[in-house]
């Protein structure tokens, strides 16, 4: 028996995730992740196979660091996001790539816009999810965002969640 | 806006004030003068020796608006050329890095060795005899290329002082950061390339600013407090030093963990025992004093004008150039001991991305601060001066005073005065 998921279900799940981020429902977003989840954004000059243990990433969060990221973003002293920016996550090209006994690999393409102080920055890339279904509820075990950019120019920061 | 004598820097020794005109951050004529009198004349960081491990390795990199091809030739000698074909100008190498004995210009097919020599000239019969060999068709080398403790620098001024003289009293600090391991140091894979919509000098100030940590980085400190055992009971305390020629350093103790070799409880008892062995090796190899500094002291080092080597909870090597008065491009790398054990490398990289990275818990807020300064300078007609006076008159400036910035600005002003003398800036 392999993991069962349709593109429709994967899309609904990932579109809902995007809305949570754009609506700043960060606790709900965090609840989408399993307890040993990872959220990674490698530096733009690394291969997709690179690992955070021996390569410098922009973001390499385990569950603990991910919770701290959300805690931080809700504070006034997270200066880069206070007052908070407006964002819109556009998700496309959703594909269920492979499944094994208890997980599915789903990939998407994204364009995320962040507007603040009269400037709109765009983050472009692909996301690779590892989705699981503990106790019957779809959850994220891994989220890897690969930026299709030559560095963070002009964006300067990834202060939002991609 | 400049002061009464036309200077961007106004020092009043009686009142102990040091003011910098905000015009210096917004005026395109100043940026032009900076390229002419600073970036075209100072020694600038090119790369680390570990990025070219073996003969024929190469990388391309932008330095002060030039495109540089940095190579190791067949003998393993380091070489640096302007990455432009002597024929009609196209980039002869269009890759970021790799290993190649020669480079063929894609336009008309001229082929250059990694020693810069013209090796093959299509249609050679149409050129005068000896054209290929006479040197006029070779790649143009940089005026000067030299290294200090594994850090390679270029200088575009034929009349420049030696790198040794230029670095002066900063040299021992560069050497110290190269001594963390008996195996040497290396740049780790993964470059952080980003931009900041502010003047480049704001990053020079920010990189050696011990004063902003508590307010700008409140959430980072909260994070380390929240993580069980992320900090030890070590107050931030230390000194800052003017190293001459615009170079400066802060050297201080701090509560965070250093993978070489300040332990914090979250790393566990096994790591504590291993760090004691690391420290013992440092003592044996370098003596008590240098070992103690490497293990327990942090250093934010500025090499004038735009090389930052911050040896803090990880080591960043960072350099940055203005595209415009209000826009800079930043390149940052992680430096680490070669043959570092896996757990230390991992903690080091996590420390780096948490604090030093543009996706972390601190750098986005630095970027925000610098960009908000730049926006603030829009008001310079009425509010025209920055204050850099903190700690003036103190015999021993603290790590969170501003003597290091005064060292930078004093050197900066003396060079811009030279530009003014040739009519480049007010």
Short mmCIF file of N, CA and C in Angstrom, two decimals, chain B residues 176-177 180 230 232 251-264 267 271 275 278 282 290-300 310-315 340 343-344 347-348 351:
data_model
loop_
_atom_site.label_atom_id
_atom_site.label_comp_id
_atom_site.label_asym_id
_atom_site.label_seq_id
_atom_site.Cartn_x
_atom_site.Cartn_y
_atom_site.Cartn_z
N UNK B 176 45.41 35.89 12.92
CA UNK B 176 44.78 35.17 14.03
C UNK B 176 43.59 34.33 13.54
N UNK B 177 42.80 34.89 12.64
CA UNK B 177 41.60 34.17 12.19
C UNK B 177 41.97 33.01 11.25
N UNK B 180 42.84 29.06 13.47
CA UNK B 180 41.91 28.28 14.30
C UNK B 180 42.19 26.79 14.23
N UNK B 230 21.13 28.25 25.37
CA UNK B 230 21.71 28.91 24.21
C UNK B 230 22.77 29.93 24.56
N UNK B 232 25.63 31.46 27.81
CA UNK B 232 26.26 31.33 29.13
C UNK B 232 26.22 32.69 29.82
N UNK B 251 37.19 43.75 20.00
CA UNK B 251 37.53 42.44 20.55
C UNK B 251 36.84 42.34 21.90
N UNK B 252 35.98 41.30 22.07
CA UNK B 252 35.10 41.30 23.24
C UNK B 252 34.62 39.88 23.56
N UNK B 253 34.20 39.74 24.81
CA UNK B 253 33.57 38.48 25.23
C UNK B 253 32.07 38.59 25.07
N UNK B 254 31.42 37.46 24.82
CA UNK B 254 29.98 37.47 24.58
C UNK B 254 29.38 36.16 25.09
N UNK B 255 28.05 36.15 25.32
CA UNK B 255 27.43 34.98 25.95
C UNK B 255 27.13 33.83 25.00
N UNK B 256 27.29 34.02 23.69
CA UNK B 256 26.89 32.96 22.76
C UNK B 256 28.00 31.91 22.58
N UNK B 257 27.60 30.77 22.00
CA UNK B 257 28.55 29.69 21.78
C UNK B 257 29.43 29.95 20.57
N UNK B 258 30.71 29.53 20.68
CA UNK B 258 31.63 29.56 19.54
C UNK B 258 32.10 28.13 19.32
N UNK B 259 31.92 27.61 18.12
CA UNK B 259 32.35 26.22 17.88
C UNK B 259 33.85 26.05 18.09
N UNK B 260 34.57 27.16 18.14
CA UNK B 260 35.95 27.13 18.59
C UNK B 260 36.13 28.29 19.56
N UNK B 261 36.19 28.13 20.80
CA UNK B 261 35.80 26.96 21.55
C UNK B 261 35.13 27.45 22.83
N UNK B 262 33.97 28.12 22.65
CA UNK B 262 33.19 28.51 23.83
C UNK B 262 31.91 27.71 23.86
N UNK B 263 31.83 26.87 24.86
CA UNK B 263 30.71 25.95 25.00
C UNK B 263 29.47 26.65 25.54
N UNK B 264 28.31 26.22 25.05
CA UNK B 264 27.04 26.61 25.67
C UNK B 264 26.27 25.33 25.98
N UNK B 267 24.67 22.52 23.66
CA UNK B 267 25.48 21.61 22.85
C UNK B 267 25.75 20.28 23.55
N UNK B 271 30.03 17.45 23.81
CA UNK B 271 30.68 18.54 23.09
C UNK B 271 31.56 19.34 24.04
N UNK B 275 35.35 20.23 23.24
CA UNK B 275 35.83 21.61 23.13
C UNK B 275 37.04 21.83 24.04
N UNK B 278 39.87 20.73 22.03
CA UNK B 278 40.17 21.74 21.00
C UNK B 278 40.97 22.88 21.62
N UNK B 282 44.86 24.30 20.93
CA UNK B 282 45.17 25.71 20.63
C UNK B 282 46.28 26.22 21.55
N UNK B 290 47.07 33.60 22.72
CA UNK B 290 46.33 33.51 21.46
C UNK B 290 45.22 32.46 21.52
N UNK B 291 45.49 31.37 22.25
CA UNK B 291 44.46 30.33 22.39
C UNK B 291 43.23 30.88 23.10
N UNK B 292 43.46 31.67 24.13
CA UNK B 292 42.34 32.26 24.87
C UNK B 292 41.55 33.22 23.98
N UNK B 293 42.28 33.99 23.17
CA UNK B 293 41.59 34.93 22.28
C UNK B 293 40.76 34.20 21.23
N UNK B 294 41.32 33.13 20.66
CA UNK B 294 40.57 32.38 19.65
C UNK B 294 39.36 31.70 20.28
N UNK B 295 39.54 31.15 21.45
CA UNK B 295 38.46 30.37 22.06
C UNK B 295 37.35 31.26 22.62
N UNK B 296 37.71 32.33 23.29
CA UNK B 296 36.71 33.04 24.10
C UNK B 296 36.46 34.50 23.73
N UNK B 297 37.20 35.02 22.75
CA UNK B 297 36.98 36.41 22.35
C UNK B 297 36.44 36.47 20.93
N UNK B 298 35.51 37.40 20.73
CA UNK B 298 34.95 37.67 19.41
C UNK B 298 35.68 38.88 18.82
N UNK B 299 35.81 38.88 17.50
CA UNK B 299 36.42 40.03 16.83
C UNK B 299 35.60 40.44 15.62
N UNK B 300 35.22 41.72 15.58
CA UNK B 300 34.64 42.30 14.38
C UNK B 300 35.73 43.16 13.77
N UNK B 310 34.24 38.99 10.45
CA UNK B 310 33.69 38.93 11.79
C UNK B 310 33.79 37.51 12.33
N UNK B 311 34.63 37.36 13.34
CA UNK B 311 34.87 36.07 13.98
C UNK B 311 34.06 36.08 15.27
N UNK B 312 32.78 35.71 15.13
CA UNK B 312 31.87 35.81 16.26
C UNK B 312 31.31 34.42 16.55
N UNK B 313 30.00 34.20 16.46
CA UNK B 313 29.48 32.83 16.71
C UNK B 313 29.75 31.92 15.52
N UNK B 314 30.15 32.53 14.40
CA UNK B 314 30.69 31.86 13.21
C UNK B 314 31.61 32.90 12.60
N UNK B 315 32.25 32.57 11.49
CA UNK B 315 33.12 33.58 10.87
C UNK B 315 32.53 33.96 9.52
N UNK B 340 37.13 20.27 10.12
CA UNK B 340 36.33 20.47 11.32
C UNK B 340 35.41 19.26 11.52
N UNK B 343 29.87 17.85 13.98
CA UNK B 343 28.96 18.59 14.85
C UNK B 343 29.34 20.06 14.92
N UNK B 344 30.66 20.33 14.93
CA UNK B 344 31.11 21.72 15.02
C UNK B 344 30.76 22.49 13.75
N UNK B 347 26.98 23.23 13.87
CA UNK B 347 26.65 24.33 14.79
C UNK B 347 27.13 25.66 14.23
N UNK B 348 28.33 25.62 13.62
CA UNK B 348 28.89 26.85 13.06
C UNK B 348 27.96 27.42 11.97
N UNK B 351 24.75 28.70 13.50
CA UNK B 351 25.03 30.00 14.12
C UNK B 351 25.09 31.09 13.06
#
